[in-house]
Structure formats: C-alpha cells, structure tokens
Amino acid sequence: MLSSLRSLYRSSFNRTLPLFLSLLFAVNFAYAQVPFRVDSSIEQHKFKHEEIKVLEDPTGDLTFADILHANDRFKENKQYYPSNKNVSSAYWYRIKLDLQPSAAGKGAVFEFFDQTTNDITAYIPDQNGHYTASRSGADMAFNSRLYRHKNFEFLIKDPVPGQYTYYFRVKARNLINVIIVYRTIDYFVHYALNEYITFGLFYGMILIFCFHNLLMFLAVKRKQYLYYVFYILSVALYEMCVDGIAFQYLWPNSPDFNYYAYGIGLYLVSLFALIFTQELLQVKQRSGRFYKLINLTIALRTVFFLYCLFFNKDLFLYKFVEVFPLSVAFAAGINIYRRGFKPARFFVLAYAVLFGGFVIKVAAAMGYAYFLPEFFRYYAISFCFVIEMVLLSFAIGDQVRILRKEKDEAQDETIRQMQVNNDLKDSLNQELEHQVKVRTKEVVEKSEEILLQSRVIEQQNEQLMSINHLLEQQAAEITRMNILLEKDNLQLKTNIDVVTNARALSAELNFEEFSAKYPDQETCYKFLSDLKWASGYHCTRCEHTSYCAGRVPYSRRCTKCSYEESALHNTIFQNNRIPINKAFYLVYLIYSSKGTISSHQLSEKLGIRQSTCWAYAIRIKKAMQEQKRSRKKDAPQGWSTLVL
C-alpha cells in the first residue's frame, strides 16, 4: 500500500514539475525587460514606455558596480518618456538591444536631446560584456563632446549580433524628459545636416526681420520698430539656448553660463514683448488699466529675474512663469482690439499662434502629441515664433497703413477746408468789389461837392492874399523890432551870467539856481574843456600840441599819436558815476561850506546815496587840503579851482 502511494506521488510529481517550471518561466518572462530588436530597417528609434527601466538613486552615490548587482531594483517606466521627478536624485536607465546580423557592422549612436541635462554617463558594452564609460552634459565644455554636436551622443563601437544591455546615469538640476534615441551613423549625419540647415533658415529669417525693422526705425523714427528688433533678438537668444546653438557658438568654454542663459533669454523676451505691446497698441492712450497692469508685470518680472540672478539661479528653470507676462500682453491685445483698434487683430492672432505652440510643446513633453510629426513636435515653438514674427510685422505694417490713411484723410480735409476758404474769399472779394463801387460813387459825389467848395475857397484865398500882403508889411516892422529886442535880451542874459557866476563864487545857490548855469552834460563838458586846456592843448603821451575833435563831446585826439583824451581825464571828476551837473553841485556845496557839510545833507540835497556822497566828499576834501597847502596869496578863488 505504501509503495503504491509512493509510486503514485512520483508519477504526479513528474507530471506537475514540468508544468510548474513552465508557469514560473512564463511569469519571469512577462516581467523581464524585452530587448528591442534592431535590424537593417531601423535607422532611428526613440525608447519609451516599457522599453526603458528606471532606478532612482536619491543619494547619487551608487556606482556602476552597485547597479550591476541591483538589476532587480529597476522599475518599469510608466510614462511616455521617463522624467526626473526629483531633481536632487540621480537616475539610472537601462535599455536592451537585440542586434540582428543585418544591423551588425553599422555604426550607431545613442542620442539625448534636452540641452539642460547637466551630466550623462553612458556605459556601453562590447561583444565580450566589458563596459566602457563615456561622459557628456551641459556641465562640461562643448569641445569635450563626441561629435561637437548640439545634442549629447554616445558611440556604439563595432556592433556584432547579440543582445546587449546599456546603462545611462542622468543628473539634471531641472525637470526634464529623458528622451533616448538610437540612430545609425548614416541617419545621424543626415538628420544633423538637415537640422542645421533648418537652424540657418530660422536664424537667417530672424536676422532679416531685425535688419528690415532696424531700417524702418532709421527711416520713420518710430520706437516700436526698435522694440520689435530687441524682441526678435531676445527670441533668437532663447531659441539658441534651447537648441544648444548658443553653447556651441557663443560660449563653448563657459558651461556655467548655461545656468543663466535660459533665464536671461526668457526675461528679455518678456520685457521687450511687454514694451513692444505698449508701443504698438498705444496702450497708454487706449487702455489706462492695462497700461498700469503691464508696468506692474514688468516690475514683478524684473524683481523675479534679479532674485534668480543673485540669490537662486535654479529658479531660472521654471519657464512656466513666462505664461503670465505673455498672457497680460495677449489680454491687452484682445481688449484694445475690441475697442476698435484694427492693427491689434494681427497682434492677437500672433499671440494665439504662440500660445498654440506652447500647448503643443507641453503636450509633446507629456507624451500626448505623439500623433503629430516628430519634427513639428520638437520645433513647434520655433515654427510658432516665425509665424508670430510675420504676423507682428503685419501688425506694424497695418498700423503704419492706418496712420498713413489718417494722414491722407487729414490732408484731404485740409484741402477741402482750403477750398471752402477760397470760396469764402471769392464771396468776400465780390462783396468788397460791390462796396468799393458804392464807396467810389460816394467819393465822386463828395469830390464834386469839394470842387465847388474849393472854388469858393479860391475866392476867399484871393481876399486873404491881399490881407497877407498887408500883414507882411506889418511883419517886417515886427521883425525889425524883434532884432532890437534880441540885442536887449542878449545883454540881459550876459548880465544874468555875470551875476550867477558871482553868486556861484560867493553865496550858496540851490540846485535849481546852480543848474541854470550848468543845465546839462554838454555844458559841463564844455566848461571842463575850457578850464582844462585854458593854457593850450598838450598831448599827455607825446606832448604834441595839434589835435582834432574826438568821439566823445569836447574830447580831443592827438593828430600825431591818435591818443584821445576826454574832458574828465586828470580832473577830480575822472571815473565819475553820477550825473556831471550833480557832481559839479556837490563840489560847489563842499567848497562853499568849507567841508563842513555832512554826507547825509549832501544825499538829501542831491538825491544820491549817502555812501556815494561820502566817497566824493573825501576826494574833494583831500583836494581842498592840498590846495590850501600849496595856494598862494594871489591865486584865483572859487570851487572850480578844485577841479584840476
């Protein structure tokens, strides 16, 4: 009985063991990574979904030897493209290839697209299972790359048929989609050449747009063209950073600048986009609310940029912030277009296309745009930027066209107004001609009346002529009597001058009486001239005795050396600053009072400042003292002796 049970158990075990092993193999096969089959028909392939296994290294300390012993820790990629959800971690990716004989011997590469990936280390096996490490990334100088291409490539050397496992360690400071592509060398060269030709066309268009708008700015002096040039150049800088062209051609030996380039490019795009929006759409005049909102957005974006630049450059990697300034510009365009500003239609359409490009780019990054062509998915933003530049150029041209139309309408209105003015002028001329005719008729009638009156006047003139003849005889008699009176008046005036001189040399006169003798400047100058050169003229420079009249009244010019000397020179009145007749009277008062009169009294009598009277009094008193010391008994008396 026991033996029969044992035989039954052995037979059952022998039947179930193969079945159990088969099930176990099937389960392991279901969870194992399936190698991707590569034959001669495969020129390129992007790995996605379950074709990639992922292992996260939070500390970043795992070595390749550790990874080889941790194959069971790799997890299946559940996204379209894997991404680094934790930027502080390092990620390991595993790919398996099944190289068919038809693909063997063809050179191939693995290529990584994202230009912000800081560090990539690839472990490529050979036919003997030995791994070779190759390193690349944005942290390294550009010249260290395999082919000096904008992307990161790792060469598969001398592939032979068989199954191979490849490992890639990726470290990035920002969130990226890790797109790993297998390409044959032939296809890589073809793709790279076409791509760089496309770049040439794209950046060539940008340069053409810049040059055209710069010429327009120089021609019409409208600032919107200059802001548009700055905006296009900012777009070019950002696109060059995204494409890796800037790192390749502008700063190949400065990888640290890659941390700033994206942020600087995006900031300049936002800044000049908003400034260009204000200028193109005339936001300040058409919508004060949006004008303040745009200025606030510029200020906030500038603060964020400066904070990123000086405190935390990792924030530059948050590109989604650019949605806010572009949304403000888009909303301003819609608002102003609704208010009836026609050039805003192209502006709104341009920003709609640009936002469409952003949507496509985001969808492609999340794996939702797989149905679109690959080239278009990757360069959607670039295509939309080109369309936007064209539409914005249309918007500028539309604005210029509308301004020209308004100018033409204004000219037409001016011409119409000039025509109205001419018609009005013609009607006024006709009215004036009529009034002239009426007035001429009145003048003719009046002239006839005046002619009659003139005849009467002629008769009266004849009577007056006879009377005038009689009056002429009487006038001759009166003239004879006037001559006799003039002689008497001259004698009387001479007597008055004598009396006045006598009083001026003796008793004190008031200013009115004194002015009767010296009423004006010319009289004073004549008196000084006669007094100064009483004994004859002698030139003070060359002692010549011949002279002629100078430019100043009563001045004398030497006929030999042409030196001109005024009547005031070398007198007490030299450099005089008050009226000369008042200066005469001031000397007279001090002389007549023997220097006892005060400067306050002089100021009150002459109407001159006390300080001026005080200065003149000192000068005159000094002259009096000098005269007193040197005067002889028979010397002439009078105030005029102080002059020289």
PDB file of N, CA, C and O in Angstrom, residues 212-272:
ATOM      1  N   HIS A 212      15.417  94.524 -41.422  1.00  0.00           N
ATOM      2  CA  HIS A 212      14.321  95.274 -42.041  1.00  0.00           C
ATOM      3  C   HIS A 212      13.721  96.279 -41.059  1.00  0.00           C
ATOM      4  O   HIS A 212      13.532  97.466 -41.391  1.00  0.00           O
ATOM      5  N   ASN A 213      13.426  95.823 -39.844  1.00  0.00           N
ATOM      6  CA  ASN A 213      12.795  96.716 -38.870  1.00  0.00           C
ATOM      7  C   ASN A 213      13.767  97.773 -38.368  1.00  0.00           C
ATOM      8  O   ASN A 213      13.342  98.883 -38.010  1.00  0.00           O
ATOM      9  N   LEU A 214      15.050  97.466 -38.343  1.00  0.00           N
ATOM     10  CA  LEU A 214      16.030  98.489 -37.970  1.00  0.00           C
ATOM     11  C   LEU A 214      16.077  99.594 -39.023  1.00  0.00           C
ATOM     12  O   LEU A 214      16.147 100.786 -38.696  1.00  0.00           O
ATOM     13  N   LEU A 215      16.025  99.207 -40.301  1.00  0.00           N
ATOM     14  CA  LEU A 215      15.982 100.215 -41.365  1.00  0.00           C
ATOM     15  C   LEU A 215      14.698 101.046 -41.272  1.00  0.00           C
ATOM     16  O   LEU A 215      14.715 102.264 -41.489  1.00  0.00           O
ATOM     17  N   MET A 216      13.580 100.388 -40.961  1.00  0.00           N
ATOM     18  CA  MET A 216      12.320 101.120 -40.800  1.00  0.00           C
ATOM     19  C   MET A 216      12.416 102.114 -39.644  1.00  0.00           C
ATOM     20  O   MET A 216      11.910 103.238 -39.736  1.00  0.00           O
ATOM     21  N   PHE A 217      13.068 101.707 -38.562  1.00  0.00           N
ATOM     22  CA  PHE A 217      13.233 102.624 -37.433  1.00  0.00           C
ATOM     23  C   PHE A 217      14.069 103.838 -37.838  1.00  0.00           C
ATOM     24  O   PHE A 217      13.741 104.978 -37.502  1.00  0.00           O
ATOM     25  N   LEU A 218      15.158 103.588 -38.567  1.00  0.00           N
ATOM     26  CA  LEU A 218      16.004 104.703 -39.003  1.00  0.00           C
ATOM     27  C   LEU A 218      15.268 105.606 -39.984  1.00  0.00           C
ATOM     28  O   LEU A 218      15.545 106.807 -40.069  1.00  0.00           O
ATOM     29  N   ALA A 219      14.302 105.036 -40.735  1.00  0.00           N
ATOM     30  CA  ALA A 219      13.584 105.817 -41.744  1.00  0.00           C
ATOM     31  C   ALA A 219      12.464 106.654 -41.126  1.00  0.00           C
ATOM     32  O   ALA A 219      12.336 107.843 -41.431  1.00  0.00           O
ATOM     33  N   VAL A 220      11.636 106.042 -40.273  1.00  0.00           N
ATOM     34  CA  VAL A 220      10.440 106.722 -39.766  1.00  0.00           C
ATOM     35  C   VAL A 220      10.568 107.153 -38.308  1.00  0.00           C
ATOM     36  O   VAL A 220       9.702 107.860 -37.797  1.00  0.00           O
ATOM     37  N   LYS A 221      11.649 106.709 -37.602  1.00  0.00           N
ATOM     38  CA  LYS A 221      11.905 107.117 -36.217  1.00  0.00           C
ATOM     39  C   LYS A 221      10.762 106.755 -35.274  1.00  0.00           C
ATOM     40  O   LYS A 221      10.464 107.493 -34.331  1.00  0.00           O
ATOM     41  N   ARG A 222      10.120 105.594 -35.497  1.00  0.00           N
ATOM     42  CA  ARG A 222       9.093 105.119 -34.586  1.00  0.00           C
ATOM     43  C   ARG A 222       9.708 104.049 -33.681  1.00  0.00           C
ATOM     44  O   ARG A 222      10.274 103.062 -34.154  1.00  0.00           O
ATOM     45  N   LYS A 223       9.550 104.247 -32.361  1.00  0.00           N
ATOM     46  CA  LYS A 223      10.229 103.377 -31.408  1.00  0.00           C
ATOM     47  C   LYS A 223       9.732 101.941 -31.462  1.00  0.00           C
ATOM     48  O   LYS A 223      10.444 101.036 -31.024  1.00  0.00           O
ATOM     49  N   GLN A 224       8.541 101.694 -31.959  1.00  0.00           N
ATOM     50  CA  GLN A 224       8.020 100.332 -31.985  1.00  0.00           C
ATOM     51  C   GLN A 224       8.902  99.420 -32.832  1.00  0.00           C
ATOM     52  O   GLN A 224       9.049  98.229 -32.525  1.00  0.00           O
ATOM     53  N   TYR A 225       9.515  99.958 -33.898  1.00  0.00           N
ATOM     54  CA  TYR A 225      10.405  99.137 -34.721  1.00  0.00           C
ATOM     55  C   TYR A 225      11.643  98.720 -33.927  1.00  0.00           C
ATOM     56  O   TYR A 225      12.092  97.568 -34.018  1.00  0.00           O
ATOM     57  N   LEU A 226      12.178  99.651 -33.122  1.00  0.00           N
ATOM     58  CA  LEU A 226      13.368  99.329 -32.336  1.00  0.00           C
ATOM     59  C   LEU A 226      13.038  98.302 -31.264  1.00  0.00           C
ATOM     60  O   LEU A 226      13.813  97.354 -31.050  1.00  0.00           O
ATOM     61  N   TYR A 227      11.891  98.456 -30.586  1.00  0.00           N
ATOM     62  CA  TYR A 227      11.499  97.475 -29.576  1.00  0.00           C
ATOM     63  C   TYR A 227      11.242  96.110 -30.220  1.00  0.00           C
ATOM     64  O   TYR A 227      11.521  95.069 -29.611  1.00  0.00           O
ATOM     65  N   TYR A 228      10.715  96.113 -31.430  1.00  0.00           N
ATOM     66  CA  TYR A 228      10.465  94.847 -32.117  1.00  0.00           C
ATOM     67  C   TYR A 228      11.788  94.157 -32.447  1.00  0.00           C
ATOM     68  O   TYR A 228      11.904  92.926 -32.339  1.00  0.00           O
ATOM     69  N   VAL A 229      12.797  94.936 -32.829  1.00  0.00           N
ATOM     70  CA  VAL A 229      14.122  94.352 -33.090  1.00  0.00           C
ATOM     71  C   VAL A 229      14.671  93.699 -31.825  1.00  0.00           C
ATOM     72  O   VAL A 229      15.179  92.572 -31.847  1.00  0.00           O
ATOM     73  N   PHE A 230      14.556  94.408 -30.686  1.00  0.00           N
ATOM     74  CA  PHE A 230      15.029  93.838 -29.421  1.00  0.00           C
ATOM     75  C   PHE A 230      14.255  92.575 -29.060  1.00  0.00           C
ATOM     76  O   PHE A 230      14.827  91.607 -28.542  1.00  0.00           O
ATOM     77  N   TYR A 231      12.957  92.578 -29.330  1.00  0.00           N
ATOM     78  CA  TYR A 231      12.147  91.403 -29.020  1.00  0.00           C
ATOM     79  C   TYR A 231      12.589  90.205 -29.870  1.00  0.00           C
ATOM     80  O   TYR A 231      12.747  89.090 -29.362  1.00  0.00           O
ATOM     81  N   ILE A 232      12.809  90.433 -31.153  1.00  0.00           N
ATOM     82  CA  ILE A 232      13.222  89.336 -32.035  1.00  0.00           C
ATOM     83  C   ILE A 232      14.596  88.801 -31.616  1.00  0.00           C
ATOM     84  O   ILE A 232      14.824  87.585 -31.595  1.00  0.00           O
ATOM     85  N   LEU A 233      15.512  89.711 -31.260  1.00  0.00           N
ATOM     86  CA  LEU A 233      16.836  89.255 -30.816  1.00  0.00           C
ATOM     87  C   LEU A 233      16.735  88.457 -29.515  1.00  0.00           C
ATOM     88  O   LEU A 233      17.483  87.493 -29.320  1.00  0.00           O
ATOM     89  N   SER A 234      15.812  88.848 -28.632  1.00  0.00           N
ATOM     90  CA  SER A 234      15.608  88.081 -27.399  1.00  0.00           C
ATOM     91  C   SER A 234      15.077  86.687 -27.708  1.00  0.00           C
ATOM     92  O   SER A 234      15.505  85.692 -27.104  1.00  0.00           O
ATOM     93  N   VAL A 235      14.133  86.606 -28.653  1.00  0.00           N
ATOM     94  CA  VAL A 235      13.621  85.292 -29.073  1.00  0.00           C
ATOM     95  C   VAL A 235      14.749  84.453 -29.651  1.00  0.00           C
ATOM     96  O   VAL A 235      14.867  83.248 -29.371  1.00  0.00           O
ATOM     97  N   ALA A 236      15.608  85.076 -30.456  1.00  0.00           N
ATOM     98  CA  ALA A 236      16.730  84.341 -31.046  1.00  0.00           C
ATOM     99  C   ALA A 236      17.667  83.808 -29.966  1.00  0.00           C
ATOM    100  O   ALA A 236      18.121  82.652 -30.032  1.00  0.00           O
ATOM    101  N   LEU A 237      17.957  84.640 -28.931  1.00  0.00           N
ATOM    102  CA  LEU A 237      18.825  84.183 -27.854  1.00  0.00           C
ATOM    103  C   LEU A 237      18.214  83.003 -27.117  1.00  0.00           C
ATOM    104  O   LEU A 237      18.895  82.006 -26.829  1.00  0.00           O
ATOM    105  N   TYR A 238      16.916  83.100 -26.816  1.00  0.00           N
ATOM    106  CA  TYR A 238      16.262  81.998 -26.106  1.00  0.00           C
ATOM    107  C   TYR A 238      16.257  80.732 -26.953  1.00  0.00           C
ATOM    108  O   TYR A 238      16.562  79.631 -26.456  1.00  0.00           O
ATOM    109  N   GLU A 239      15.924  80.841 -28.231  1.00  0.00           N
ATOM    110  CA  GLU A 239      15.888  79.670 -29.094  1.00  0.00           C
ATOM    111  C   GLU A 239      17.279  79.055 -29.256  1.00  0.00           C
ATOM    112  O   GLU A 239      17.427  77.831 -29.303  1.00  0.00           O
ATOM    113  N   MET A 240      18.305  79.891 -29.315  1.00  0.00           N
ATOM    114  CA  MET A 240      19.664  79.358 -29.407  1.00  0.00           C
ATOM    115  C   MET A 240      20.051  78.599 -28.138  1.00  0.00           C
ATOM    116  O   MET A 240      20.760  77.587 -28.202  1.00  0.00           O
ATOM    117  N   CYS A 241      19.572  79.080 -26.989  1.00  0.00           N
ATOM    118  CA  CYS A 241      19.829  78.352 -25.741  1.00  0.00           C
ATOM    119  C   CYS A 241      19.103  77.013 -25.731  1.00  0.00           C
ATOM    120  O   CYS A 241      19.654  75.993 -25.316  1.00  0.00           O
ATOM    121  N   VAL A 242      17.839  77.014 -26.185  1.00  0.00           N
ATOM    122  CA  VAL A 242      17.056  75.781 -26.208  1.00  0.00           C
ATOM    123  C   VAL A 242      17.670  74.776 -27.177  1.00  0.00           C
ATOM    124  O   VAL A 242      17.756  73.566 -26.886  1.00  0.00           O
ATOM    125  N   ASP A 243      18.094  75.242 -28.328  1.00  0.00           N
ATOM    126  CA  ASP A 243      18.648  74.347 -29.342  1.00  0.00           C
ATOM    127  C   ASP A 243      20.085  73.924 -29.042  1.00  0.00           C
ATOM    128  O   ASP A 243      20.604  73.008 -29.680  1.00  0.00           O
ATOM    129  N   GLY A 244      20.739  74.600 -28.118  1.00  0.00           N
ATOM    130  CA  GLY A 244      22.138  74.300 -27.850  1.00  0.00           C
ATOM    131  C   GLY A 244      23.091  75.010 -28.782  1.00  0.00           C
ATOM    132  O   GLY A 244      24.308  74.852 -28.682  1.00  0.00           O
ATOM    133  N   ILE A 245      22.565  75.824 -29.690  1.00  0.00           N
ATOM    134  CA  ILE A 245      23.413  76.547 -30.643  1.00  0.00           C
ATOM    135  C   ILE A 245      24.233  77.619 -29.930  1.00  0.00           C
ATOM    136  O   ILE A 245      25.397  77.866 -30.260  1.00  0.00           O
ATOM    137  N   ALA A 246      23.618  78.251 -28.915  1.00  0.00           N
ATOM    138  CA  ALA A 246      24.335  79.304 -28.192  1.00  0.00           C
ATOM    139  C   ALA A 246      25.557  78.732 -27.479  1.00  0.00           C
ATOM    140  O   ALA A 246      26.643  79.324 -27.505  1.00  0.00           O
ATOM    141  N   PHE A 247      25.378  77.553 -26.825  1.00  0.00           N
ATOM    142  CA  PHE A 247      26.509  76.925 -26.141  1.00  0.00           C
ATOM    143  C   PHE A 247      27.584  76.526 -27.137  1.00  0.00           C
ATOM    144  O   PHE A 247      28.783  76.615 -26.860  1.00  0.00           O
ATOM    145  N   GLN A 248      27.160  76.113 -28.328  1.00  0.00           N
ATOM    146  CA  GLN A 248      28.119  75.647 -29.322  1.00  0.00           C
ATOM    147  C   GLN A 248      28.933  76.799 -29.906  1.00  0.00           C
ATOM    148  O   GLN A 248      30.141  76.655 -30.116  1.00  0.00           O
ATOM    149  N   TYR A 249      28.285  77.957 -30.154  1.00  0.00           N
ATOM    150  CA  TYR A 249      28.957  79.027 -30.900  1.00  0.00           C
ATOM    151  C   TYR A 249      29.280  80.269 -30.074  1.00  0.00           C
ATOM    152  O   TYR A 249      30.177  81.025 -30.439  1.00  0.00           O
ATOM    153  N   LEU A 250      28.538  80.517 -28.974  1.00  0.00           N
ATOM    154  CA  LEU A 250      28.726  81.766 -28.241  1.00  0.00           C
ATOM    155  C   LEU A 250      29.610  81.604 -27.012  1.00  0.00           C
ATOM    156  O   LEU A 250      30.467  82.438 -26.744  1.00  0.00           O
ATOM    157  N   TRP A 251      29.383  80.558 -26.196  1.00  0.00           N
ATOM    158  CA  TRP A 251      30.204  80.372 -25.000  1.00  0.00           C
ATOM    159  C   TRP A 251      30.574  78.893 -24.819  1.00  0.00           C
ATOM    160  O   TRP A 251      30.231  78.280 -23.816  1.00  0.00           O
ATOM    161  N   PRO A 252      31.268  78.297 -25.770  1.00  0.00           N
ATOM    162  CA  PRO A 252      31.558  76.858 -25.698  1.00  0.00           C
ATOM    163  C   PRO A 252      32.439  76.465 -24.525  1.00  0.00           C
ATOM    164  O   PRO A 252      32.392  75.315 -24.082  1.00  0.00           O
ATOM    165  N   ASN A 253      33.239  77.377 -24.014  1.00  0.00           N
ATOM    166  CA  ASN A 253      34.145  77.046 -22.920  1.00  0.00           C
ATOM    167  C   ASN A 253      33.658  77.571 -21.573  1.00  0.00           C
ATOM    168  O   ASN A 253      34.424  77.599 -20.611  1.00  0.00           O
ATOM    169  N   SER A 254      32.411  77.999 -21.514  1.00  0.00           N
ATOM    170  CA  SER A 254      31.842  78.522 -20.262  1.00  0.00           C
ATOM    171  C   SER A 254      30.526  77.815 -19.963  1.00  0.00           C
ATOM    172  O   SER A 254      29.447  78.407 -20.095  1.00  0.00           O
ATOM    173  N   PRO A 255      30.579  76.547 -19.563  1.00  0.00           N
ATOM    174  CA  PRO A 255      29.325  75.813 -19.318  1.00  0.00           C
ATOM    175  C   PRO A 255      28.523  76.381 -18.160  1.00  0.00           C
ATOM    176  O   PRO A 255      27.304  76.198 -18.118  1.00  0.00           O
ATOM    177  N   ASP A 256      29.180  77.084 -17.222  1.00  0.00           N
ATOM    178  CA  ASP A 256      28.430  77.646 -16.100  1.00  0.00           C
ATOM    179  C   ASP A 256      27.406  78.673 -16.557  1.00  0.00           C
ATOM    180  O   ASP A 256      26.389  78.887 -15.887  1.00  0.00           O
ATOM    181  N   PHE A 257      27.668  79.307 -17.688  1.00  0.00           N
ATOM    182  CA  PHE A 257      26.727  80.318 -18.172  1.00  0.00           C
ATOM    183  C   PHE A 257      25.416  79.690 -18.640  1.00  0.00           C
ATOM    184  O   PHE A 257      24.410  80.390 -18.773  1.00  0.00           O
ATOM    185  N   ASN A 258      25.406  78.373 -18.878  1.00  0.00           N
ATOM    186  CA  ASN A 258      24.157  77.707 -19.279  1.00  0.00           C
ATOM    187  C   ASN A 258      23.085  77.828 -18.206  1.00  0.00           C
ATOM    188  O   ASN A 258      21.887  77.766 -18.505  1.00  0.00           O
ATOM    189  N   TYR A 259      23.528  77.983 -16.919  1.00  0.00           N
ATOM    190  CA  TYR A 259      22.542  78.119 -15.847  1.00  0.00           C
ATOM    191  C   TYR A 259      21.792  79.445 -15.927  1.00  0.00           C
ATOM    192  O   TYR A 259      20.678  79.561 -15.436  1.00  0.00           O
ATOM    193  N   TYR A 260      22.427  80.453 -16.533  1.00  0.00           N
ATOM    194  CA  TYR A 260      21.831  81.785 -16.589  1.00  0.00           C
ATOM    195  C   TYR A 260      21.198  82.093 -17.948  1.00  0.00           C
ATOM    196  O   TYR A 260      20.303  82.930 -18.039  1.00  0.00           O
ATOM    197  N   ALA A 261      21.687  81.459 -18.985  1.00  0.00           N
ATOM    198  CA  ALA A 261      21.303  81.860 -20.346  1.00  0.00           C
ATOM    199  C   ALA A 261      19.804  81.738 -20.571  1.00  0.00           C
ATOM    200  O   ALA A 261      19.171  82.647 -21.127  1.00  0.00           O
ATOM    201  N   TYR A 262      19.201  80.603 -20.139  1.00  0.00           N
ATOM    202  CA  TYR A 262      17.764  80.438 -20.341  1.00  0.00           C
ATOM    203  C   TYR A 262      16.988  81.552 -19.647  1.00  0.00           C
ATOM    204  O   TYR A 262      16.075  82.152 -20.226  1.00  0.00           O
ATOM    205  N   GLY A 263      17.356  81.804 -18.392  1.00  0.00           N
ATOM    206  CA  GLY A 263      16.630  82.830 -17.641  1.00  0.00           C
ATOM    207  C   GLY A 263      16.786  84.208 -18.230  1.00  0.00           C
ATOM    208  O   GLY A 263      15.824  84.972 -18.306  1.00  0.00           O
ATOM    209  N   ILE A 264      17.993  84.545 -18.653  1.00  0.00           N
ATOM    210  CA  ILE A 264      18.211  85.868 -19.254  1.00  0.00           C
ATOM    211  C   ILE A 264      17.432  86.000 -20.550  1.00  0.00           C
ATOM    212  O   ILE A 264      16.786  87.023 -20.813  1.00  0.00           O
ATOM    213  N   GLY A 265      17.483  84.950 -21.384  1.00  0.00           N
ATOM    214  CA  GLY A 265      16.740  84.991 -22.649  1.00  0.00           C
ATOM    215  C   GLY A 265      15.248  85.138 -22.431  1.00  0.00           C
ATOM    216  O   GLY A 265      14.585  85.951 -23.075  1.00  0.00           O
ATOM    217  N   LEU A 266      14.687  84.353 -21.489  1.00  0.00           N
ATOM    218  CA  LEU A 266      13.250  84.438 -21.226  1.00  0.00           C
ATOM    219  C   LEU A 266      12.867  85.792 -20.649  1.00  0.00           C
ATOM    220  O   LEU A 266      11.817  86.352 -20.987  1.00  0.00           O
ATOM    221  N   TYR A 267      13.714  86.348 -19.766  1.00  0.00           N
ATOM    222  CA  TYR A 267      13.406  87.663 -19.196  1.00  0.00           C
ATOM    223  C   TYR A 267      13.382  88.738 -20.284  1.00  0.00           C
ATOM    224  O   TYR A 267      12.474  89.574 -20.322  1.00  0.00           O
ATOM    225  N   LEU A 268      14.361  88.699 -21.171  1.00  0.00           N
ATOM    226  CA  LEU A 268      14.394  89.700 -22.244  1.00  0.00           C
ATOM    227  C   LEU A 268      13.206  89.537 -23.182  1.00  0.00           C
ATOM    228  O   LEU A 268      12.644  90.527 -23.666  1.00  0.00           O
ATOM    229  N   VAL A 269      12.795  88.289 -23.436  1.00  0.00           N
ATOM    230  CA  VAL A 269      11.605  88.061 -24.278  1.00  0.00           C
ATOM    231  C   VAL A 269      10.385  88.701 -23.638  1.00  0.00           C
ATOM    232  O   VAL A 269       9.617  89.429 -24.284  1.00  0.00           O
ATOM    233  N   SER A 270      10.182  88.448 -22.334  1.00  0.00           N
ATOM    234  CA  SER A 270       9.020  89.015 -21.643  1.00  0.00           C
ATOM    235  C   SER A 270       9.095  90.539 -21.593  1.00  0.00           C
ATOM    236  O   SER A 270       8.100  91.229 -21.849  1.00  0.00           O
ATOM    237  N   LEU A 271      10.280  91.067 -21.263  1.00  0.00           N
ATOM    238  CA  LEU A 271      10.422  92.517 -21.120  1.00  0.00           C
ATOM    239  C   LEU A 271      10.102  93.245 -22.417  1.00  0.00           C
ATOM    240  O   LEU A 271       9.252  94.147 -22.462  1.00  0.00           O
ATOM    241  N   PHE A 272      10.770  92.834 -23.507  1.00  0.00           N
ATOM    242  CA  PHE A 272      10.568  93.566 -24.761  1.00  0.00           C
ATOM    243  C   PHE A 272       9.222  93.232 -25.398  1.00  0.00           C
ATOM    244  O   PHE A 272       8.687  94.042 -26.162  1.00  0.00           O
TER     245      PHE A 272
END
